[in-house]
């Protein structure tokens, strides 16, 4: 798999692999890249179907995508990386963590899920994703408008208009055929669920959910019960996209976690509101 990437070599000892959310590309994580650059090298990627990484014409699964990311880190001489993923990128980060644990120092998962464990519910979601894919290819601009009006993003009405404009421009810059193809190939309705795999994760994992994002708050609370070394933080005043809605707070939390080193053998399941 040919994955478009940007490696910001800041001559630091450790590297963070950043993975963006749905209907965006690596540039949507540029502020996170800047805020972590004081301490880490940053590897940014365009996930398949976004930016300059193709999805169409390639047969792959989520597990094969994580294998492609592992090959990329090897080609850059990176033995281990921290992984940080937002939403769809968080699902990809979980896949990388589960399938290639020896390549992961720690994981930061923002507003994400290990997938849908119930087979019937997953099949229902796949049907929804198929309809969404058809909508994307038929009328992309209308889909983008309706996507932005989902309850997940209600809290974004309070943030700076320039940020919303840049987000919309980034979404509209994506290729609808590629976006639709990605949804069918590694969307939540088709990827395998990693819930039970979480029990065997040896690395520290930071789970982040927005106070106003009720669905993902509950998902992350359940994840924290399975992970051996979790830290769960609920970020006050935010919804799904924490790094955009509360940039400074997000950076403080993430840098504090990443600087913490390896796990100390103690379970940290406490939920903190920040």
XYZ file of N, CA and C in Angstrom:
822
model
N 0.845 -1.198 0.000
C 0.000 0.000 0.000
C 0.881 1.248 0.000
N 0.606 2.155 -0.937
C 1.385 3.379 -1.074
C 0.715 4.492 -0.270
N 1.266 4.823 0.875
C 0.677 5.802 1.782
C 1.441 7.117 1.691
N 0.735 8.182 1.352
C 1.362 9.499 1.315
C 1.649 9.959 2.741
N 2.837 10.513 2.960
C 3.210 10.898 4.319
C 4.087 12.138 4.321
N 4.238 12.714 5.502
C 5.186 13.802 5.739
C 5.886 13.509 7.051
N 7.204 13.385 7.019
C 7.958 13.120 8.243
C 8.657 14.387 8.685
N 8.235 14.897 9.823
C 8.828 16.091 10.406
C 9.911 15.654 11.392
N 11.132 15.639 10.923
C 12.246 15.215 11.762
C 12.741 16.394 12.582
N 12.298 16.428 13.822
C 12.685 17.506 14.720
C 13.895 17.135 15.573
N 14.540 16.040 15.182
C 15.754 15.553 15.848
C 15.497 15.236 17.321
N 14.334 14.646 17.560
C 13.972 14.203 18.901
C 14.146 12.688 18.992
N 14.111 12.191 20.202
C 14.351 10.757 20.429
C 13.174 9.897 19.997
N 11.945 10.424 20.115
C 10.752 9.625 19.835
C 9.877 10.299 18.782
N 9.040 9.485 18.139
C 8.183 9.958 17.051
C 6.725 9.654 17.350
N 5.856 10.583 16.964
C 4.413 10.381 17.061
C 3.840 10.221 15.662
N 3.095 9.141 15.464
C 2.376 8.903 14.213
C 0.972 9.484 14.361
N 0.644 10.508 13.557
C -0.653 11.185 13.620
C -1.586 10.664 12.544
N -2.850 10.373 12.935
C -3.839 9.888 11.967
C -5.134 10.674 12.086
N -5.563 11.230 10.974
C -6.691 12.158 10.920
C -8.035 11.434 10.888
N -9.106 12.238 10.949
C -10.453 11.707 10.923
C -11.044 11.631 9.521
N -12.309 11.244 9.463
C -13.036 11.054 8.201
C -13.242 12.388 7.470
N -13.227 12.318 6.160
C -13.403 13.467 5.250
C -12.401 14.571 5.544
N -11.151 14.198 5.726
C -10.082 15.179 5.902
C -8.777 14.524 5.465
N -7.683 15.218 5.633
C -6.387 14.643 5.300
C -5.382 15.050 6.366
N -4.119 14.763 6.125
C -3.105 15.011 7.154
C -3.047 16.474 7.595
N -3.382 17.400 6.692
C -3.285 18.822 7.041
C -4.257 19.209 8.147
N -5.323 18.424 8.331
C -6.285 18.726 9.390
C -5.690 18.533 10.782
N -4.537 17.876 10.849
C -3.857 17.654 12.131
C -2.616 18.529 12.277
N -2.495 19.550 11.430
C -1.296 20.394 11.464
C -1.107 21.105 12.805
N -2.197 21.536 13.433
C -2.048 22.223 14.720
C -1.518 21.270 15.789
N -1.969 20.016 15.740
C -1.452 19.020 16.680
C 0.032 18.787 16.426
N 0.387 18.707 15.149
C 1.789 18.531 14.770
C 2.649 19.648 15.355
N 2.201 20.886 15.216
C 2.959 22.034 15.723
C 3.081 21.999 17.244
N 2.001 21.588 17.912
C 2.003 21.616 19.374
C 2.840 20.506 19.991
N 3.094 19.440 19.235
C 3.900 18.332 19.755
C 5.357 18.405 19.303
N 5.639 19.312 18.359
C 6.961 19.345 17.729
C 8.084 19.719 18.685
N 7.744 20.341 19.807
C 8.795 20.721 20.756
C 9.441 19.500 21.392
N 8.717 18.389 21.426
C 9.205 17.197 22.120
C 9.377 15.967 21.231
N 8.763 15.973 20.049
C 8.721 14.749 19.252
C 8.915 15.024 17.767
N 9.438 14.018 17.073
C 9.328 13.989 15.625
C 7.877 13.623 15.301
N 7.375 14.060 14.142
C 5.984 13.797 13.799
C 5.903 13.145 12.421
N 5.202 12.024 12.363
C 4.918 11.357 11.097
C 3.435 11.543 10.802
N 3.115 12.350 9.796
C 1.734 12.568 9.385
C 1.439 11.728 8.148
N 0.244 11.189 8.066
C -0.136 10.374 6.906
C -1.505 10.796 6.394
N -1.685 10.612 5.072
C -3.010 10.633 4.475
C -3.514 9.200 4.486
N -4.593 8.940 5.205
C -5.166 7.598 5.198
C -5.847 7.341 3.857
N -6.011 6.077 3.468
C -6.564 5.763 2.145
C -7.908 6.432 1.886
N -8.024 7.047 0.705
C -9.241 7.734 0.317
C -9.203 9.225 0.592
N -8.081 9.706 1.155
C -7.995 11.107 1.566
C -6.636 11.681 1.182
N -6.634 12.992 0.908
C -5.379 13.606 0.498
C -4.837 12.946 -0.757
N -3.592 12.508 -0.694
C -2.944 11.904 -1.866
C -2.768 10.398 -1.745
N -3.476 9.755 -0.819
C -3.423 8.295 -0.700
C -4.698 7.696 -1.294
N -4.522 6.862 -2.304
C -5.675 6.286 -2.998
C -6.306 5.150 -2.210
N -7.605 4.988 -2.423
C -8.341 3.829 -1.918
C -8.897 3.009 -3.082
N -9.382 3.680 -4.108
C -9.981 2.995 -5.255
C -8.940 2.155 -5.987
N -9.396 1.009 -6.489
C -8.520 0.132 -7.264
C -7.602 -0.723 -6.425
N -7.755 -0.674 -5.096
C -6.904 -1.442 -4.193
C -7.793 -2.281 -3.274
N -7.463 -3.554 -3.137
C -8.181 -4.413 -2.200
C -7.430 -4.432 -0.876
N -8.095 -4.017 0.192
C -7.447 -4.001 1.500
C -8.498 -3.984 2.592
N -8.073 -4.346 3.787
C -8.914 -4.271 4.983
C -8.240 -3.332 5.978
N -8.902 -3.098 7.093
C -8.294 -2.284 8.143
C -6.996 -2.920 8.638
N -6.988 -4.231 8.802
C -5.773 -4.907 9.254
C -4.638 -4.734 8.253
N -4.975 -4.782 6.960
C -3.948 -4.596 5.933
C -3.479 -3.141 5.880
N -4.370 -2.223 6.190
C -3.963 -0.822 6.287
C -2.941 -0.648 7.403
N -3.190 -1.266 8.555
C -2.230 -1.137 9.663
C -0.896 -1.785 9.303
N -0.934 -2.845 8.491
C 0.310 -3.464 8.026
C 1.075 -2.504 7.112
N 0.329 -1.748 6.299
C 0.970 -0.744 5.447
C 1.635 0.347 6.261
N 1.001 0.735 7.355
C 1.601 1.736 8.239
C 2.849 1.192 8.925
N 2.807 -0.085 9.285
C 3.981 -0.710 9.899
C 5.148 -0.719 8.915
N 4.853 -1.027 7.656
C 5.900 -1.028 6.621
C 6.467 0.373 6.425
N 5.606 1.374 6.506
C 6.057 2.764 6.357
C 7.020 3.138 7.477
N 6.671 2.812 8.712
C 7.560 3.158 9.829
C 8.899 2.437 9.695
N 8.867 1.189 9.241
C 10.115 0.443 9.031
C 10.977 1.104 7.972
N 10.339 1.555 6.880
C 11.094 2.179 5.790
C 11.773 3.473 6.231
N 11.214 4.104 7.265
C 11.793 5.340 7.788
C 12.765 5.087 8.934
N 12.987 3.822 9.246
C 13.919 3.463 10.301
C 13.382 3.726 11.697
N 12.051 3.735 11.834
C 11.433 3.994 13.139
C 11.075 2.665 13.782
N 11.804 2.300 14.819
C 11.570 1.014 15.474
C 10.244 1.000 16.221
N 9.958 2.094 16.961
C 8.712 2.222 17.695
C 8.219 3.657 17.603
N 6.893 3.817 17.636
C 6.300 5.149 17.598
C 5.161 5.232 18.612
N 4.858 6.456 19.045
C 3.600 6.717 19.715
C 2.550 6.871 18.610
N 1.336 6.398 18.819
C 0.274 6.597 17.834
C -0.791 7.521 18.416
N -1.240 8.465 17.602
C -2.300 9.382 18.004
C -3.301 9.443 16.871
N -4.531 9.023 17.143
C -5.545 9.009 16.109
C -6.840 9.633 16.567
N -7.475 10.364 15.642
C -8.754 11.019 15.900
C -9.865 10.320 15.129
N -10.898 9.863 15.826
C -12.103 9.285 15.220
C -11.730 8.131 14.280
N -11.914 8.271 12.972
C -11.505 7.230 12.043
C -10.021 6.903 12.192
N -9.213 7.946 12.376
C -7.783 7.726 12.597
C -7.513 7.006 13.900
N -8.410 7.178 14.872
C -8.291 6.443 16.128
C -8.573 4.966 15.944
N -9.566 4.637 15.113
C -9.820 3.229 14.810
C -8.594 2.612 14.136
N -7.980 3.381 13.254
C -6.777 2.899 12.576
C -5.629 2.733 13.568
N -5.531 3.659 14.514
C -4.492 3.566 15.547
C -4.683 2.319 16.405
N -5.943 1.991 16.721
C -6.218 0.780 17.498
C -5.784 -0.451 16.710
N -6.087 -0.480 15.422
C -5.682 -1.606 14.583
C -4.163 -1.760 14.565
N -3.466 -0.644 14.452
C -1.995 -0.666 14.460
C -1.487 -1.182 15.799
N -2.089 -0.712 16.881
C -1.702 -1.128 18.233
C -1.927 -2.624 18.432
N -3.058 -3.124 17.988
C -3.399 -4.532 18.185
C -2.552 -5.444 17.302
N -2.374 -5.048 16.050
C -1.680 -5.909 15.090
C -0.162 -5.798 15.139
N 0.347 -4.669 15.619
C 1.806 -4.450 15.628
C 2.242 -3.856 16.969
N 1.959 -4.545 18.054
C 2.224 -3.993 19.395
C 3.690 -3.681 19.656
N 4.598 -4.427 19.038
C 6.023 -4.196 19.277
C 6.508 -2.900 18.640
N 5.677 -2.302 17.806
C 6.051 -1.053 17.155
C 5.462 0.171 17.851
N 4.744 -0.051 18.964
C 4.015 1.047 19.611
C 4.566 1.316 21.008
N 4.886 2.592 21.269
C 5.322 3.025 22.598
C 4.118 3.299 23.490
N 3.153 4.042 22.973
C 1.916 4.339 23.689
C 0.896 4.808 22.657
N -0.365 4.951 23.094
C -1.420 5.349 22.164
C -2.287 6.441 22.770
N -2.636 7.417 21.938
C -3.596 8.454 22.298
C -4.778 8.308 21.352
N -5.961 8.044 21.902
C -7.151 7.779 21.095
C -8.189 8.851 21.390
N -8.439 9.699 20.418
C -9.366 10.820 20.571
C -10.700 10.493 19.916
N -11.751 10.438 20.716
C -13.119 10.272 20.195
C -13.220 9.099 19.233
N -12.840 7.932 19.719
C -12.816 6.794 18.803
C -13.419 5.549 19.433
N -13.459 4.485 18.624
C -14.109 3.231 19.010
C -13.319 2.062 18.454
N -13.344 0.905 19.142
C -12.697 -0.298 18.612
C -13.537 -1.018 17.556
N -14.666 -0.438 17.177
C -15.527 -1.071 16.193
C -16.825 -1.569 16.813
N -17.607 -2.281 16.018
C -18.905 -2.793 16.453
C -18.802 -4.296 16.646
N -18.983 -4.739 17.878
C -18.795 -6.155 18.197
C -19.976 -7.016 17.763
N -21.191 -6.522 17.923
C -22.389 -7.277 17.561
C -22.510 -7.380 16.038
N -22.577 -8.603 15.520
C -22.566 -8.817 14.078
C -23.785 -8.201 13.394
N -24.958 -8.298 14.029
C -26.156 -7.712 13.438
C -26.037 -6.191 13.373
N -25.578 -5.590 14.455
C -25.418 -4.136 14.480
C -24.380 -3.685 13.452
N -23.345 -4.499 13.285
C -22.321 -4.149 12.289
C -22.903 -4.210 10.879
N -23.745 -5.211 10.613
C -24.384 -5.335 9.302
C -25.310 -4.150 9.026
N -26.038 -3.727 10.061
C -26.902 -2.553 9.916
C -26.068 -1.321 9.597
N -24.943 -1.173 10.301
C -24.065 -0.022 10.052
C -23.487 -0.078 8.639
N -23.176 -1.268 8.150
C -22.636 -1.387 6.794
C -23.660 -0.916 5.762
N -24.930 -1.238 5.977
C -25.974 -0.757 5.078
C -26.055 0.770 5.108
N -25.920 1.337 6.297
C -25.912 2.795 6.424
C -24.711 3.383 5.681
N -23.546 2.751 5.840
C -22.340 3.232 5.173
C -22.465 3.140 3.652
N -23.125 2.101 3.166
C -23.343 1.984 1.723
C -24.221 3.124 1.210
N -25.269 3.449 1.969
C -26.131 4.567 1.563
C -25.360 5.888 1.619
N -24.525 6.024 2.644
C -23.717 7.242 2.736
C -22.738 7.340 1.570
N -22.142 6.226 1.205
C -21.196 6.218 0.080
C -21.890 6.638 -1.211
N -23.115 6.154 -1.411
C -23.871 6.537 -2.600
C -24.191 8.036 -2.575
N -24.545 8.549 -1.404
C -24.837 9.976 -1.252
C -23.601 10.816 -1.539
N -22.453 10.344 -1.083
C -21.189 11.053 -1.311
C -20.908 11.201 -2.798
N -21.086 10.136 -3.547
C -20.782 10.183 -4.984
C -21.862 10.911 -5.780
N -23.099 10.910 -5.267
C -24.193 11.571 -5.988
C -24.201 13.079 -5.776
N -23.972 13.520 -4.557
C -24.060 14.950 -4.235
C -23.153 15.240 -3.033
N -21.878 15.385 -3.313
C -20.883 15.503 -2.251
C -21.084 16.753 -1.400
N -21.386 17.882 -2.029
C -21.535 19.115 -1.260
C -22.691 19.030 -0.265
N -23.790 18.415 -0.687
C -24.919 18.255 0.228
C -24.555 17.308 1.361
N -23.811 16.244 1.029
C -23.382 15.314 2.076
C -22.513 16.031 3.111
N -21.589 16.856 2.658
C -20.711 17.599 3.571
C -21.536 18.499 4.479
N -22.526 19.166 3.916
C -23.385 20.046 4.711
C -24.124 19.241 5.776
N -24.705 18.099 5.373
C -25.464 17.272 6.311
C -24.550 16.631 7.352
N -23.334 16.264 6.964
C -22.371 15.678 7.896
C -22.027 16.676 8.999
N -21.833 17.923 8.624
C -21.501 18.955 9.597
C -22.631 19.279 10.551
N -23.848 18.874 10.186
C -25.013 19.128 11.030
C -25.339 17.977 11.961
N -24.512 16.924 11.935
C -24.725 15.803 12.842
C -24.526 16.239 14.293
N -25.219 15.564 15.196
C -25.128 15.909 16.614
C -23.719 15.880 17.160
N -22.847 15.038 16.568
C -21.458 14.946 17.008
C -20.758 16.310 16.985
N -21.221 17.164 16.075
C -20.502 18.414 15.839
C -21.280 19.647 16.305
N -22.331 19.467 17.091
C -23.126 20.602 17.564
C -22.277 21.627 18.317
N -21.319 21.158 19.075
C -20.499 22.049 19.901
C -19.596 22.951 19.064
N -19.426 22.644 17.780
C -18.531 23.442 16.950
C -19.128 24.781 16.545
N -20.417 24.970 16.795
C -21.039 26.256 16.464
C -20.482 27.394 17.306
N -19.789 27.032 18.402
C -19.274 28.049 19.320
C -17.819 28.428 19.039
N -17.170 27.762 18.091
C -15.742 28.019 17.891
C -15.505 29.040 16.784
N -14.268 29.425 16.622
C -13.873 30.453 15.668
C -14.313 30.108 14.239
N -14.903 31.096 13.560
C -15.406 30.881 12.210
C -14.326 30.504 11.215
N -13.110 31.006 11.405
C -12.015 30.668 10.494
C -11.677 29.182 10.572
N -11.754 28.612 11.772
C -11.492 27.180 11.926
C -12.543 26.359 11.192
N -13.809 26.774 11.313
C -14.880 26.065 10.623
C -14.728 26.188 9.115
N -14.312 27.355 8.646
C -14.116 27.554 7.211
C -13.005 26.649 6.682
N -11.896 26.570 7.412
C -10.793 25.720 6.991
C -11.202 24.243 6.996
N -11.984 23.864 8.010
C -12.450 22.486 8.074
C -13.332 22.160 6.868
N -14.244 23.061 6.533
C -15.123 22.844 5.388
C -14.327 22.779 4.081
N -13.352 23.667 3.933
C -12.521 23.660 2.725
C -11.755 22.356 2.593
N -11.253 21.864 3.722
C -10.511 20.606 3.696
C -11.422 19.445 3.307
N -12.630 19.433 3.840
C -13.584 18.383 3.496
C -13.949 18.425 2.012
N -14.214 19.631 1.507
C -14.614 19.764 0.104
C -13.472 19.468 -0.859
N -12.239 19.551 -0.386
C -11.090 19.298 -1.262
C -10.856 17.811 -1.524
N -11.528 16.948 -0.769
C -11.347 15.511 -0.951
C -12.078 15.029 -2.196
N -11.613 13.916 -2.763
C -12.226 13.319 -3.951
C -13.400 12.438 -3.513
N -14.633 12.765 -3.921
C -15.803 12.002 -3.467
C -15.716 10.502 -3.743
N -15.173 10.115 -4.884
C -15.062 8.691 -5.204
C -14.131 7.983 -4.230
N -13.051 8.656 -3.871
C -12.099 8.075 -2.923
C -12.703 8.003 -1.516
N -13.383 9.064 -1.114
C -14.013 9.096 0.209
C -15.024 7.959 0.340
N -15.867 7.809 -0.670
C -16.893 6.760 -0.643
C -16.261 5.377 -0.594
N -15.192 5.184 -1.342
C -14.523 3.878 -1.388
C -13.916 3.525 -0.029
N -13.358 4.527 0.641
C -12.757 4.271 1.956
C -13.808 3.814 2.954
N -14.998 4.392 2.872
C -16.068 4.056 3.800
C -16.485 2.594 3.664
N -16.473 2.106 2.436
C -16.858 0.718 2.177
C -15.755 -0.256 2.575
N -14.506 0.177 2.509
C -13.387 -0.746 2.732
C -12.883 -0.789 4.177
N -12.952 0.341 4.913
C -12.523 0.257 6.318
C -13.358 1.119 7.247
N -14.614 1.315 6.863
C -15.552 1.993 7.743
C -15.949 1.101 8.907
N -16.684 1.674 9.849
C -17.083 0.931 11.042
C -17.957 -0.274 10.706
N -18.689 -0.194 9.608
C -19.580 -1.287 9.243
C -18.889 -2.513 8.684
N -17.600 -2.385 8.355
C -16.905 -3.520 7.735
C -15.668 -3.968 8.514
N -15.038 -3.077 9.264
C -13.824 -3.482 9.983
C -14.159 -4.475 11.092
N -13.214 -5.329 11.418
C -13.448 -6.240 12.539
C -13.363 -5.456 13.845
N -14.047 -5.937 14.851
C -14.045 -5.266 16.153
C -12.839 -5.696 16.973
N -12.255 -4.755 17.714
C -11.050 -5.021 18.507
C -11.323 -5.013 20.010
N -12.590 -5.046 20.406
C -12.921 -4.928 21.819
C -12.171 -5.919 22.698
N -12.229 -7.186 22.356
C -11.615 -8.214 23.204
C -10.093 -8.162 23.159
N -9.551 -7.616 22.085
C -8.090 -7.478 21.977
C -7.541 -6.443 22.961
N -8.390 -5.516 23.387
C -7.931 -4.462 24.291
C -7.400 -5.020 25.600
N -7.909 -6.171 26.012
C -7.495 -6.774 27.284
C -6.015 -7.131 27.298
N -5.417 -7.283 26.123
C -4.041 -7.778 26.032
C -3.040 -6.676 25.663
N -3.494 -5.423 25.682
C -2.613 -4.308 25.331
C -1.687 -3.991 26.502
N -0.383 -4.024 26.270
C 0.601 -3.769 27.329
C 0.984 -2.298 27.456
N 0.676 -1.513 26.439
C 1.079 -0.111 26.439
C 0.086 0.770 27.200
N 0.579 1.926 27.657
C -0.315 2.937 28.219
C -1.180 3.506 27.098
N -2.452 3.725 27.394
C -3.379 4.274 26.406
C -4.142 5.440 27.026
N -4.099 6.589 26.361
C -4.870 7.750 26.773
C -6.145 7.809 25.943
N -7.282 7.771 26.622
C -8.589 7.869 25.970
C -9.134 9.269 26.206
N -9.506 9.950 25.129
C -10.038 11.303 25.225
C -11.444 11.349 24.635
N -12.373 11.932 25.366
C -13.734 12.116 24.873
C -14.220 13.490 25.300
N -15.049 14.107 24.450
C -15.598 15.416 24.769
C -16.789 15.309 25.712
N -16.907 16.264 26.598
C -18.003 16.282 27.570
C -19.366 16.227 26.878
N -19.481 16.855 25.709
C -20.760 16.943 25.010
C -20.965 15.807 24.001
N -20.029 14.904 23.928
C -20.088 13.785 22.970
C -20.538 12.524 23.713
N -21.847 12.433 23.988
C -22.366 11.382 24.861
C -22.048 9.974 24.356
N -22.187 9.749 23.069
C -21.941 8.412 22.518
C -20.524 7.947 22.799
N -19.552 8.809 22.503
C -18.157 8.385 22.642
C -17.666 8.446 24.081
N -18.325 9.216 24.920
C -18.012 9.140 26.344
C -18.283 7.726 26.863
N -19.438 7.177 26.503
C -19.802 5.844 26.982
C -18.912 4.769 26.373
N -18.608 4.904 25.090
C -17.719 3.939 24.437
C -16.355 3.930 25.125
N -15.840 5.106 25.427
C -14.506 5.181 26.030
C -14.489 4.706 27.469
N -15.579 4.897 28.191
C -15.673 4.343 29.535
C -15.615 2.813 29.482
N -16.261 2.232 28.492
C -16.223 0.770 28.326
C -14.825 0.300 27.931
N -14.164 1.053 27.070
C -12.797 0.712 26.677
C -11.865 0.731 27.878
N -12.062 1.726 28.758
C -11.195 1.863 29.934
C -11.325 0.678 30.876
N -12.466 0.017 30.855
C -12.660 -1.149 31.711
C -11.915 -2.379 31.194
N -11.549 -2.363 29.923
C -10.870 -3.514 29.324
C -9.357 -3.337 29.242
N -8.912 -2.124 29.015
C -7.482 -1.871 28.861
C -6.749 -2.027 30.197
N -5.587 -2.679 30.202
C -4.817 -2.830 31.450
C -4.259 -1.521 31.998
N -3.863 -0.585 31.118
C -3.224 0.657 31.566
C -3.868 1.877 30.904
N -5.153 2.120 31.207
C -5.835 3.251 30.570
C -5.780 4.528 31.401
N -5.852 5.641 30.720
C -6.155 6.924 31.343
C -7.296 7.524 30.527
N -8.415 7.789 31.167
C -9.579 8.345 30.482
C -9.801 9.770 30.949
N -9.827 10.691 30.006
C -10.057 12.092 30.340
C -11.245 12.614 29.520
N -12.217 13.176 30.223
C -13.361 13.814 29.599
C -13.078 15.315 29.563
N -13.053 15.888 28.364
C -12.637 17.281 28.206
C -13.862 18.188 28.222
N -13.949 19.004 29.243
C -15.115 19.876 29.444
C -15.319 20.852 28.283
N -16.582 21.068 27.949
C -16.944 22.083 26.963
C -16.712 21.696 25.521
N -16.310 20.447 25.264
C -16.008 20.030 23.897
C -16.923 18.904 23.444
N -16.968 18.745 22.115
C -17.690 17.644 21.506
C -16.725 16.637 20.914
N -16.957 16.255 19.660
C -16.206 15.170 19.049
C -14.766 15.557 18.699
N -14.590 16.735 18.128
C -13.259 17.145 17.661
C -12.562 17.993 18.721
N -11.970 17.323 19.690
C -11.380 18.008 20.843
C -10.181 18.859 20.432
N -9.338 18.328 19.551
C -8.109 19.047 19.203
C -8.391 20.356 18.469
N -9.563 20.476 17.832
C -9.928 21.726 17.182
C -10.685 22.641 18.137
N -11.548 22.073 18.952
C -12.401 22.865 19.836
C -11.659 23.390 21.069
N -10.635 22.682 21.487
C -9.879 23.106 22.682
C -8.407 22.790 22.464
N -7.803 23.491 21.527
C -6.428 23.182 21.090
C -5.424 23.205 22.241
N -5.424 24.273 23.033
C -4.417 24.399 24.088
C -4.581 23.315 25.155
N -5.814 23.071 25.534
C -6.073 22.055 26.551
C -5.675 20.675 26.027
N -6.006 20.407 24.768
C -5.647 19.138 24.143
C -4.136 18.935 24.167
N -3.393 19.973 23.781
C -1.933 19.872 23.733
C -1.338 19.613 25.112
N -1.851 20.288 26.126
C -1.349 20.100 27.491
C -1.577 18.668 27.956
N -2.775 18.153 27.708
C -3.111 16.792 28.127
C -2.234 15.775 27.413
N -2.126 15.909 26.104
C -1.401 14.915 25.305
C 0.092 14.957 25.600
N 0.674 16.147 25.668
C 2.101 16.243 25.980
C 2.398 15.675 27.362
N 1.536 15.961 28.323
C 1.724 15.413 29.661
C 1.721 13.902 29.671
N 0.826 13.332 28.875
C 0.750 11.870 28.790
C 1.967 11.292 28.077
N 2.309 11.838 26.925
C 3.407 11.284 26.133
C 4.755 11.410 26.848
N 4.904 12.416 27.659
C 6.147 12.580 28.413
C 6.237 11.613 29.590
N 5.152 10.890 29.852
C 5.092 10.039 31.032
C 5.870 8.759 30.954
N 6.370 8.405 29.763
C 7.178 7.198 29.634
C 6.353 5.930 29.616
N 7.007 4.802 29.898
C 6.362 3.490 29.844
C 5.446 3.302 31.047
N 4.559 2.290 30.962
C 3.650 2.041 32.077
C 4.448 1.552 33.292
N 3.905 1.838 34.441
C 4.614 1.508 35.684
C 4.024 0.288 36.377
N 3.258 -0.486 35.619
C 2.683 -1.698 36.184
C 1.426 -1.472 36.982
N 0.922 -0.216 37.016
C -0.276 0.095 37.785
C -1.420 0.467 36.857
N -2.601 -0.045 37.187
C -3.780 0.286 36.415
C -4.262 1.684 36.801
N -4.572 2.512 35.777
C -5.057 3.868 36.017
C -6.380 4.028 35.286
N -7.449 3.551 35.864
C -8.748 3.556 35.197
C -9.626 4.739 35.595
N -9.088 5.632 36.411
C -9.897 6.749 36.879
C -10.307 7.657 35.711
N -11.546 8.111 35.763
C -12.024 9.075 34.775
C -11.807 10.465 35.314
N -11.134 11.298 34.543
C -10.852 12.671 34.944
C -11.587 13.628 34.035
N -12.196 14.633 34.612
C -12.786 15.697 33.830
C -11.807 16.871 33.838
N -11.492 17.337 32.650
C -10.471 18.395 32.501
C -11.115 19.665 31.962
